[in-house]
Structures are given as C-alpha cells and as structure tokens.
CSV table of N, CA and C in Angstrom, one decimal:
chain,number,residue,atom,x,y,z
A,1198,UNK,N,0.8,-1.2,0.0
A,1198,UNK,CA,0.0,0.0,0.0
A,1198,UNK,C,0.9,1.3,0.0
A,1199,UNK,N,2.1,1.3,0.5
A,1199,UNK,CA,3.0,2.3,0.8
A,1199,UNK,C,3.5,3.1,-0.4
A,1200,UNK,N,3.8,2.0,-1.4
A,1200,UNK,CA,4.6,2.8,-2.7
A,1200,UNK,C,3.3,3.2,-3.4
A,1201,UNK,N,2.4,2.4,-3.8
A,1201,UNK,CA,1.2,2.2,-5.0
A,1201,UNK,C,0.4,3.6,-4.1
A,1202,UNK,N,0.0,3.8,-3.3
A,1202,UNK,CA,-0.7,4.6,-2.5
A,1202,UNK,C,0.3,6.3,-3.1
A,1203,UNK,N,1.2,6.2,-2.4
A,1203,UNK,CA,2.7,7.0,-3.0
A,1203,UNK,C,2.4,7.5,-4.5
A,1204,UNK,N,2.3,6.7,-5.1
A,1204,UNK,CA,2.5,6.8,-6.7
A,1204,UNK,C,1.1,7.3,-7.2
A,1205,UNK,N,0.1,6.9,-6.4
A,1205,UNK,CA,-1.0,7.7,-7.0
A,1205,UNK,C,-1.5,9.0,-6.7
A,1206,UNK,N,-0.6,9.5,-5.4
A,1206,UNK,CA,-0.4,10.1,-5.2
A,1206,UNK,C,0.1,11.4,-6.0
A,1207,UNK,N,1.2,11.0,-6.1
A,1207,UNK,CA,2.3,11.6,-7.5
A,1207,UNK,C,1.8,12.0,-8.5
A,1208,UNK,N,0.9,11.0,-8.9
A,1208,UNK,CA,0.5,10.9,-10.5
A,1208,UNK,C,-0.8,12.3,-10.4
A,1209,UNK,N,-1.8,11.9,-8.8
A,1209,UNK,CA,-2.7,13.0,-9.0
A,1209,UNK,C,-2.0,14.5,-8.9
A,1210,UNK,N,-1.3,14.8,-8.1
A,1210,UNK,CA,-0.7,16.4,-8.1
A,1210,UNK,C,-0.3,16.5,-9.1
A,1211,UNK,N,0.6,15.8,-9.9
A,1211,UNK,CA,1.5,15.9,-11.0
A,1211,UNK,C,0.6,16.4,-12.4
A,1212,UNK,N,-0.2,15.1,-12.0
A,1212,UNK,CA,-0.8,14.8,-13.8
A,1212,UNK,C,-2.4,15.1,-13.6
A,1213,UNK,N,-3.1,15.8,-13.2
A,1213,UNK,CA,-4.2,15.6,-12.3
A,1213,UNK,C,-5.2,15.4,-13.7
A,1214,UNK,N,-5.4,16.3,-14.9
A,1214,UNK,CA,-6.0,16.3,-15.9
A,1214,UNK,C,-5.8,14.7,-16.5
A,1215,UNK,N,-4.5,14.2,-16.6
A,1215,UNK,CA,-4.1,12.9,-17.2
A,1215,UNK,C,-4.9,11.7,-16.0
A,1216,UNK,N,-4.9,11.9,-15.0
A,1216,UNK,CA,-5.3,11.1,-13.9
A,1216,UNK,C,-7.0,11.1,-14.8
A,1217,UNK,N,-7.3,12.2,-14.6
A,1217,UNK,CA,-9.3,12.6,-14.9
A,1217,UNK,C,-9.5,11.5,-16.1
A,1218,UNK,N,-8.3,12.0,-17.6
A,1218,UNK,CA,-8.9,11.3,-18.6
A,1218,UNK,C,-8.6,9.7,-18.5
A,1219,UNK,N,-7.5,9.3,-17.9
A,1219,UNK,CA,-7.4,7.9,-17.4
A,1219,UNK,C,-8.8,6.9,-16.8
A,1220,UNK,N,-9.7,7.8,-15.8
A,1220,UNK,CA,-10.3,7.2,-15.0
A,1220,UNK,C,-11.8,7.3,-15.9
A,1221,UNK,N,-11.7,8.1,-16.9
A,1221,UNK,CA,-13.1,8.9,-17.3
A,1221,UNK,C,-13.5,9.3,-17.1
A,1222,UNK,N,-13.2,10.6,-16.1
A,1222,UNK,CA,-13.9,11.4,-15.4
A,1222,UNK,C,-13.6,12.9,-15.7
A,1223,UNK,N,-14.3,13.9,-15.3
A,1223,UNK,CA,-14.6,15.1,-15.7
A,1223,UNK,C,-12.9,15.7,-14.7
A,1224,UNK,N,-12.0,16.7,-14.9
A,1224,UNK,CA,-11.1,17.2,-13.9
A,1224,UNK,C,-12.0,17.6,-12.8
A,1225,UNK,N,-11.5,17.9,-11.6
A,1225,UNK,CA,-12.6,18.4,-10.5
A,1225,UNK,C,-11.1,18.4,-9.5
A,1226,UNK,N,-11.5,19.9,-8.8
A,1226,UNK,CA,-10.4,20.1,-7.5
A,1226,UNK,C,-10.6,19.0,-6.4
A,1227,UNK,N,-11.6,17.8,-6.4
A,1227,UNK,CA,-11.4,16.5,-5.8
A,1227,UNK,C,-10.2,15.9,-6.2
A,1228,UNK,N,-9.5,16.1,-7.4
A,1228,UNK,CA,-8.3,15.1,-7.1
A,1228,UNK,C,-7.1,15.7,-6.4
A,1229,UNK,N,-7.3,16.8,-6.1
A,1229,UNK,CA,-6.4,17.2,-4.9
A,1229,UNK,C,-6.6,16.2,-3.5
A,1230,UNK,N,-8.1,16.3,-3.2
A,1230,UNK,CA,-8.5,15.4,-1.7
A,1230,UNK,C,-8.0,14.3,-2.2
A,1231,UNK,N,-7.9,14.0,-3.3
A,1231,UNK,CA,-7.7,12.3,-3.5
A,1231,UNK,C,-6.4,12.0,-3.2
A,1232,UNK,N,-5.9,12.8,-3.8
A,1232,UNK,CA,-4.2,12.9,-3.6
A,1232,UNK,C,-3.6,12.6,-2.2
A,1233,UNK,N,-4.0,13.7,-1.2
A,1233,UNK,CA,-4.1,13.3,0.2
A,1233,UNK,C,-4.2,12.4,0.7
A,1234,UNK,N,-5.8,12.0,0.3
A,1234,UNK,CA,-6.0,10.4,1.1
A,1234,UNK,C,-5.1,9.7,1.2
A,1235,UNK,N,-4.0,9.4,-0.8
A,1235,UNK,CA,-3.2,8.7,-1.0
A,1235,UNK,C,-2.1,9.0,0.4
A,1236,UNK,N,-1.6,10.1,0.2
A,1236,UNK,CA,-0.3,10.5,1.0
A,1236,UNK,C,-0.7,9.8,2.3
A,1237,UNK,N,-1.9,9.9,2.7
A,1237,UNK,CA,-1.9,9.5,4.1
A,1237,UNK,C,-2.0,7.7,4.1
A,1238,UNK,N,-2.3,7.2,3.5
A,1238,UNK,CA,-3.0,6.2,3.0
A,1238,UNK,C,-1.0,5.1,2.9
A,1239,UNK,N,0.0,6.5,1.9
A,1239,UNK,CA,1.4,6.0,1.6
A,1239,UNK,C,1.6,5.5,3.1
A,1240,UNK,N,1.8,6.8,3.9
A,1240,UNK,CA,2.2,7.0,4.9
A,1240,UNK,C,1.6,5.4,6.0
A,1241,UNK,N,0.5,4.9,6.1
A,1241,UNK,CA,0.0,4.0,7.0
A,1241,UNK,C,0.9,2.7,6.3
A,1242,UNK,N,1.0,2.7,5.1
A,1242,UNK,CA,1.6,1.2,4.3
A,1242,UNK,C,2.8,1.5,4.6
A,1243,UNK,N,3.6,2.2,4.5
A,1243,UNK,CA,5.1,2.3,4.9
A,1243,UNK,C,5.0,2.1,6.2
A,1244,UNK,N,4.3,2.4,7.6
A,1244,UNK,CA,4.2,2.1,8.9
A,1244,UNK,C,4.2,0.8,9.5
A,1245,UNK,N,3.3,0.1,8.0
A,1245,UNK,CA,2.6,-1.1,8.2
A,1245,UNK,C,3.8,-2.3,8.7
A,1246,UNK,N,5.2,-1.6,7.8
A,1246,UNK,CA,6.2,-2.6,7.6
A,1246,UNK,C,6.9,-2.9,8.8
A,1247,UNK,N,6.5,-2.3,9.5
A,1247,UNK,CA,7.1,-2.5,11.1
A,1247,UNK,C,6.3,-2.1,12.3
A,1248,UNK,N,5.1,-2.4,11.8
A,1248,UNK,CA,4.1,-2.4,12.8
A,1248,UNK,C,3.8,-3.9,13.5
A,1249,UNK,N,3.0,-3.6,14.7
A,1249,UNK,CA,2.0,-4.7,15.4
A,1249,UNK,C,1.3,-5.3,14.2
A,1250,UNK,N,0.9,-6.6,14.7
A,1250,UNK,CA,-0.3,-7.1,13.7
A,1250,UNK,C,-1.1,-5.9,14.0
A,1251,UNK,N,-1.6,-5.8,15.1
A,1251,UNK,CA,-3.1,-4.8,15.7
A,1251,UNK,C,-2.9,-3.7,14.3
A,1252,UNK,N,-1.6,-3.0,14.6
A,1252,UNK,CA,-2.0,-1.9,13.6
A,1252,UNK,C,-1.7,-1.9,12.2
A,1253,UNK,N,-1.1,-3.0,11.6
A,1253,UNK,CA,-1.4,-3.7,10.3
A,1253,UNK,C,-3.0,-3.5,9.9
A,1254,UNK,N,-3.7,-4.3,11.2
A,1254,UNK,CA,-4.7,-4.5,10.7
A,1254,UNK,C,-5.8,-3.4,10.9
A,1255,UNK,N,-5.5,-2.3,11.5
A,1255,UNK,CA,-6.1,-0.8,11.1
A,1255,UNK,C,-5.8,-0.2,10.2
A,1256,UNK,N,-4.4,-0.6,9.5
A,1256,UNK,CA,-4.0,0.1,8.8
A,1256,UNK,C,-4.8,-0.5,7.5
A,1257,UNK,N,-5.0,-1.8,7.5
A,1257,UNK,CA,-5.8,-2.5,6.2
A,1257,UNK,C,-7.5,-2.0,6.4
A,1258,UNK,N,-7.8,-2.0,7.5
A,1258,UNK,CA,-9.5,-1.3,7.6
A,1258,UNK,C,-9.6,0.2,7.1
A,1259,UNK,N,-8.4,0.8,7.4
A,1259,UNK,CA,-8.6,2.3,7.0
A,1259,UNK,C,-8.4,2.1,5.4
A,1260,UNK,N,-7.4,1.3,4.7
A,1260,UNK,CA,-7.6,1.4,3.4
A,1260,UNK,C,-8.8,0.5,2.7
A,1261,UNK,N,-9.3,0.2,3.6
A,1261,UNK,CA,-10.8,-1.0,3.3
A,1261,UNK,C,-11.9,0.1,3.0
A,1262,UNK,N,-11.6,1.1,4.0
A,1262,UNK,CA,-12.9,1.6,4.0
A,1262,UNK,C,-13.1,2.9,2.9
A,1263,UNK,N,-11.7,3.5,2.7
A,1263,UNK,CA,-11.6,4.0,1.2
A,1263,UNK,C,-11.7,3.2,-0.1
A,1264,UNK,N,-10.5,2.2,-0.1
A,1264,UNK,CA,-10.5,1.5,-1.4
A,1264,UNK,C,-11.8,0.7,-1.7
A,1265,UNK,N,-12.6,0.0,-1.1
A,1265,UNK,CA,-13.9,-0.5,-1.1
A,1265,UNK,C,-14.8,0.4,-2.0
A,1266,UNK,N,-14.6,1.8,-1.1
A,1266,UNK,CA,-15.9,2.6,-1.1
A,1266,UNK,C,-15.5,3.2,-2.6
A,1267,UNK,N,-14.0,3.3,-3.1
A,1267,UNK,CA,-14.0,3.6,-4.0
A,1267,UNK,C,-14.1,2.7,-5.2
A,1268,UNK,N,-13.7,1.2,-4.8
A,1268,UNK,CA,-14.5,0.1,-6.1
A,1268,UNK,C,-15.9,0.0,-6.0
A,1269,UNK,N,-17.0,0.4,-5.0
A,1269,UNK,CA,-18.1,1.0,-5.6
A,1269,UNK,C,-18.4,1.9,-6.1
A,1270,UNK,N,-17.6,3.1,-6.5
A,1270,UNK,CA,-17.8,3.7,-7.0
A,1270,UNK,C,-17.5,3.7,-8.4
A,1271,UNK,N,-16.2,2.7,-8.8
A,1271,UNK,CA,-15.7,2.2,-10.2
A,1271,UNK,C,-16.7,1.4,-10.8
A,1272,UNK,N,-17.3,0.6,-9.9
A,1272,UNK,CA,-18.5,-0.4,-10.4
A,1272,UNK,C,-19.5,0.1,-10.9
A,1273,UNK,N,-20.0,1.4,-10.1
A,1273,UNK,CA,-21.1,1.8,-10.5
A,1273,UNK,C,-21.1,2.9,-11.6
A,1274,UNK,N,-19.8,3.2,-11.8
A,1274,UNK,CA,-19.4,4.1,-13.0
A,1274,UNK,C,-19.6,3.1,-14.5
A,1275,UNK,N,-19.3,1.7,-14.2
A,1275,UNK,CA,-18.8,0.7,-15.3
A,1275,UNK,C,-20.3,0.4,-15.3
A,1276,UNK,N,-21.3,0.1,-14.1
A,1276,UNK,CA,-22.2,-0.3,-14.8
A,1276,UNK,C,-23.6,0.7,-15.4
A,1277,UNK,N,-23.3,1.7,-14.5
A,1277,UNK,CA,-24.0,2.8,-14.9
A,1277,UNK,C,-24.4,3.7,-16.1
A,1278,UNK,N,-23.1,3.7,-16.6
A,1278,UNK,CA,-22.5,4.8,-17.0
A,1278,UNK,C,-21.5,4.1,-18.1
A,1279,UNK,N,-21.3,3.1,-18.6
A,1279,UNK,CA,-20.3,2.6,-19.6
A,1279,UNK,C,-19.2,3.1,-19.4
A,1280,UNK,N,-19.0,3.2,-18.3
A,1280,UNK,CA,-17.3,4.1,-18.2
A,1280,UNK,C,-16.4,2.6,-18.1
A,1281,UNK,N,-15.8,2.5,-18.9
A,1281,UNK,CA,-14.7,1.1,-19.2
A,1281,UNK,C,-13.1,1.6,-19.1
A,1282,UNK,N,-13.3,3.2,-19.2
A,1282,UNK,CA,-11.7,3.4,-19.0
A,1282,UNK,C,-10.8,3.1,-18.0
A,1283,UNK,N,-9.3,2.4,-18.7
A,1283,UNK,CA,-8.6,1.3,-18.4
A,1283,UNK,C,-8.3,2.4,-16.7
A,1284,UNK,N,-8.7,3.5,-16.0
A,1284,UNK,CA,-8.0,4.0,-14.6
A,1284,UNK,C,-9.6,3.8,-13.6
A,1285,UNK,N,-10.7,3.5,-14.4
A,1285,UNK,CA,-11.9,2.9,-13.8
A,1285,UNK,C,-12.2,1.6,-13.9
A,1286,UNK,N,-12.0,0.7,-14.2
A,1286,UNK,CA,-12.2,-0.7,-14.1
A,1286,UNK,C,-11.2,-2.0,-14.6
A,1287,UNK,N,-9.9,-1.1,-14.7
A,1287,UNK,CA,-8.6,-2.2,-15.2
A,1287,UNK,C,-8.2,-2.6,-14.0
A,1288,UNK,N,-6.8,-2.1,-13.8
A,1288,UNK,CA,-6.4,-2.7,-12.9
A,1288,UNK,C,-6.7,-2.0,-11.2
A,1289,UNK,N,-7.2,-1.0,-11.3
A,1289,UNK,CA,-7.3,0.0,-10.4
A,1289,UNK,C,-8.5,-1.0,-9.5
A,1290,UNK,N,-9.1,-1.0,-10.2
A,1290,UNK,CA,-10.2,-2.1,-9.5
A,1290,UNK,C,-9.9,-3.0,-8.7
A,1291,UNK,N,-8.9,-3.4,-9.7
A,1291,UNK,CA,-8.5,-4.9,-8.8
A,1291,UNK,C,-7.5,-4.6,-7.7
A,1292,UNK,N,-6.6,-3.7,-7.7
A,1292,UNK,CA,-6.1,-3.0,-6.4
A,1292,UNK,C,-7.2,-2.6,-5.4
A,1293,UNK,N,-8.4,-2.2,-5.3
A,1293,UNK,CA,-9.2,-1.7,-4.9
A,1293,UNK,C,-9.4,-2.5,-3.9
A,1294,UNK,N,-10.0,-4.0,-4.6
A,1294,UNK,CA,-10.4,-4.8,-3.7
A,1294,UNK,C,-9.2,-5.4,-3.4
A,1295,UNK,N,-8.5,-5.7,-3.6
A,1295,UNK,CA,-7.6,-7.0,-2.8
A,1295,UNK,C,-6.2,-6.4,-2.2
A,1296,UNK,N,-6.0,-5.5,-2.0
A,1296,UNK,CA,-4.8,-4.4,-1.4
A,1296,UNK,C,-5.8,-4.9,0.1
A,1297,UNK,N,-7.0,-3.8,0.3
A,1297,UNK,CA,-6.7,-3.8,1.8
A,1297,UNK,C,-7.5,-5.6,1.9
A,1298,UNK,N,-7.9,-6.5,1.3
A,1298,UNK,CA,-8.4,-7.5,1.9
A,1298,UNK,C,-7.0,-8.3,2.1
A,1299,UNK,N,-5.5,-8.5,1.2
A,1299,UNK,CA,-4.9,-9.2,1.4
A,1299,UNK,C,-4.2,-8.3,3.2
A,1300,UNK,N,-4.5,-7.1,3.1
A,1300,UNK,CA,-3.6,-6.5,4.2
A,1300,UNK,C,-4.3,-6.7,5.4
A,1301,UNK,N,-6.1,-7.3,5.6
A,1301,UNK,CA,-6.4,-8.0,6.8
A,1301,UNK,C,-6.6,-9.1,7.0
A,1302,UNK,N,-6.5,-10.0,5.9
A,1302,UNK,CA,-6.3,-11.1,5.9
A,1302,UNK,C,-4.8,-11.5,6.5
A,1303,UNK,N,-3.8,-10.5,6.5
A,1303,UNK,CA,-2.3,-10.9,6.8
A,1303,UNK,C,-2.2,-10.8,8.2
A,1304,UNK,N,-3.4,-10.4,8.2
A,1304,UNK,CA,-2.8,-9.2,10.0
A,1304,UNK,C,-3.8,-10.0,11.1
A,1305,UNK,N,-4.9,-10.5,10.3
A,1305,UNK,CA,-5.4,-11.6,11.4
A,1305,UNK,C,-4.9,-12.9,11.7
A,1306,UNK,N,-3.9,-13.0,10.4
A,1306,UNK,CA,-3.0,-14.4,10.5
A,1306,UNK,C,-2.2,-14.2,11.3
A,1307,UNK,N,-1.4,-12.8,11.8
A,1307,UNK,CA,-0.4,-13.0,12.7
A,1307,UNK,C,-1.3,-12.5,13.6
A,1308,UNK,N,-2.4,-12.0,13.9
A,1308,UNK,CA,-3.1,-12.2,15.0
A,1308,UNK,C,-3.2,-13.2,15.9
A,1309,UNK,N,-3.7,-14.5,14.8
A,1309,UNK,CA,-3.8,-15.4,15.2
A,1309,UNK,C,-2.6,-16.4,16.0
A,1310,UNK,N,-1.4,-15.8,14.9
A,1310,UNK,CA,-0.2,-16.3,15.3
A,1310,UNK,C,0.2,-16.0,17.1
A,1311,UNK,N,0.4,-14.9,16.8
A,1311,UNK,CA,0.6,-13.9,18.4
A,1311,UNK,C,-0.2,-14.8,19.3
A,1312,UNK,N,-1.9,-15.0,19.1
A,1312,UNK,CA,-2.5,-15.2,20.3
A,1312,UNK,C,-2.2,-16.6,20.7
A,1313,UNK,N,-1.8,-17.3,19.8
A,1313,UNK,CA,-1.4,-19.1,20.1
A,1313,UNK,C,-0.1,-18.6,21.1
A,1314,UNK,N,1.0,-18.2,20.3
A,1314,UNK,CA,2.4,-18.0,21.1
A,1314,UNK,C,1.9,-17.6,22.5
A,1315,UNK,N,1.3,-16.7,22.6
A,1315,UNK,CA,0.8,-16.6,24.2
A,1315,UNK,C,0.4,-17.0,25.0
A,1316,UNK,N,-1.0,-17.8,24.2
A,1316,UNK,CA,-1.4,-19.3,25.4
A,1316,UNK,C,-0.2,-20.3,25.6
A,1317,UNK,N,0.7,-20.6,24.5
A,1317,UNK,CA,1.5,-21.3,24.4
A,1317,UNK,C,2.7,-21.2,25.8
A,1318,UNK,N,2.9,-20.0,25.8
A,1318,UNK,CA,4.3,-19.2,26.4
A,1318,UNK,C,3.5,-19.3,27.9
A,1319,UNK,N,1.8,-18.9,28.5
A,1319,UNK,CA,0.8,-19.5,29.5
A,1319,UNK,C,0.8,-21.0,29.9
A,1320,UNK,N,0.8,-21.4,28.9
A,1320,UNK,CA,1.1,-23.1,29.4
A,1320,UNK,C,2.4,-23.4,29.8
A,1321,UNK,N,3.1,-23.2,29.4
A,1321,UNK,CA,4.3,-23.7,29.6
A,1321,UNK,C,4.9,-23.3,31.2
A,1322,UNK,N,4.4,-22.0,31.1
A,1322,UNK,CA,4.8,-21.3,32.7
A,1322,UNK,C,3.6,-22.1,33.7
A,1323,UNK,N,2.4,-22.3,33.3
A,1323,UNK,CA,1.6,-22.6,34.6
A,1323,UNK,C,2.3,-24.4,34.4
A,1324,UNK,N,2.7,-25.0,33.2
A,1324,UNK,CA,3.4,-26.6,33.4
A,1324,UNK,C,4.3,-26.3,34.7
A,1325,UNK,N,5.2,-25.6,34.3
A,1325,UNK,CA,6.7,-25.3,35.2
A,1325,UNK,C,6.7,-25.1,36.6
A,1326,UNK,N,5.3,-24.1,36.2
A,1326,UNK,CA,4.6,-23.7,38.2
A,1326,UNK,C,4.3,-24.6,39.4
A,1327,UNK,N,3.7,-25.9,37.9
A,1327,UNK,CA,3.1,-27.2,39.0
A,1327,UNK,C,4.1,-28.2,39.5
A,1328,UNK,N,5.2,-28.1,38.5
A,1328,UNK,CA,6.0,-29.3,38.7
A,1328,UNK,C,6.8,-28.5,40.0
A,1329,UNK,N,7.4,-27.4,40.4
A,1329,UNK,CA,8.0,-26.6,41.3
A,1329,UNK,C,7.6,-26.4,42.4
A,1330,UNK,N,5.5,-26.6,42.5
A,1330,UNK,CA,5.3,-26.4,43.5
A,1330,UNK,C,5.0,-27.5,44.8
A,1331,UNK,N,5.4,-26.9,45.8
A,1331,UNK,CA,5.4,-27.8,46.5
A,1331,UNK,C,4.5,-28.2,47.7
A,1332,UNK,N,4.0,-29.4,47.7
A,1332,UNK,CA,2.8,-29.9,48.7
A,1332,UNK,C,2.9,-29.0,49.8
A,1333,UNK,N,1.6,-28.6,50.4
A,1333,UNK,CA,1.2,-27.7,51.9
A,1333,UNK,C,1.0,-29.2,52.9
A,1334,UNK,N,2.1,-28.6,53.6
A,1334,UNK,CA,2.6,-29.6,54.7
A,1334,UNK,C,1.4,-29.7,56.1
C-alpha cells in the first residue's frame, strides 16, 4: 500500500487532468482530496512494515474503507455509465479490492499467530509452576 498509495499520489498532483482522462472522469479540484488520502494512505503502508499485527490490521480497515468505497464507486461508473476506462475498471479495481483485503487477511493471520504463542508461552509457565510447586505440609 506504501509505494502504490505514494505513486498515486504523484500521479494525482502531478498529472491531475491525465489522472481525470485515465479514469473517465470530468477534472474536479477532488483530485487534490484524493491525492491526500493517498499520502496519508502512503504514509500508513510504509508504517505497516514494522508495525504490530493490531495496527497492520487498522491500517488495512482504513484502506478497506476507502478503497472498497471507491470500487463501488468504479463499479457503479462501469455499470451505470459505460465508463470502461482502463483507470476505472482495469487494474485499479482490482487494487481496490484486494490491497486492503490481502492486508487483513495478513494481519489476522499474525493475530492469530501472536495469540497461540501466548497461550502457548501461559502453558508452559503454569506446566513449570506445577511441577515446582510444593505440597502444603
């Protein structure tokens, strides 16, 4: 999410008119906001790389709840509206959906991971506790 988030970033400040005709859409000072989101959006994927699971996995809900909200909005452009251009329903789509699903899907796996190692690391200390302790005389 760090670089691709980054880069679209780029592309909207940079190229904002080239971004509009890419997606099919009319220019609008929204691709400034959009731009942002990205930056902030860079900024959480780069964090991601040395974060907790926990905040991996905020960091994939916060881009769930944009990138989602914006493949329905690609969807409904493609079905609505015959908008087929390749920055509305190529590959951008498919980034849409599966960026933030593979990034909580990853984060609940080492969720899961973490929470075993700890019952694991719990058992082993209460095994150790019992074998140590000694009968009340």
């Amino acid at each position: 999410m760090g670089f691709g988030s980054l880069w679209v970033a780029v592309a909207f400040l940079a190229a904002p008119s080239g971004m509009a005709d890419a997606i099919g859409f009319a220019h609008s000072p929204f691709q400034f906001e959009i731009a942002c989101a990205n930056i902030g959006f860079a900024l959480l994927g780069f964090r991601a790389a040395s974060a907790s699971p926990r905040e991996r996995l905020t960091s994939g809900l916060a881009a769930a709840a944009f990138l989602w909200g914006a493949a329905g909005g690609h969807l409904h452009q493609w079905f609505a509206h015959g908008d087929h251009a390749a920055g509305n329903t190529g590959g951008i789509l498919a980034n849409d959906l599966l960026i933030p699903a593979v990034m909580i899907a990853l984060a609940a796996r080492d969720l899961r991971r973490e929470a075993r190692a700890t019952r694991s690391a719990d058992d082993t200390r209460t095994a150790r506790a019992a074998r140590t302790a000694r009968p009340a005389a």
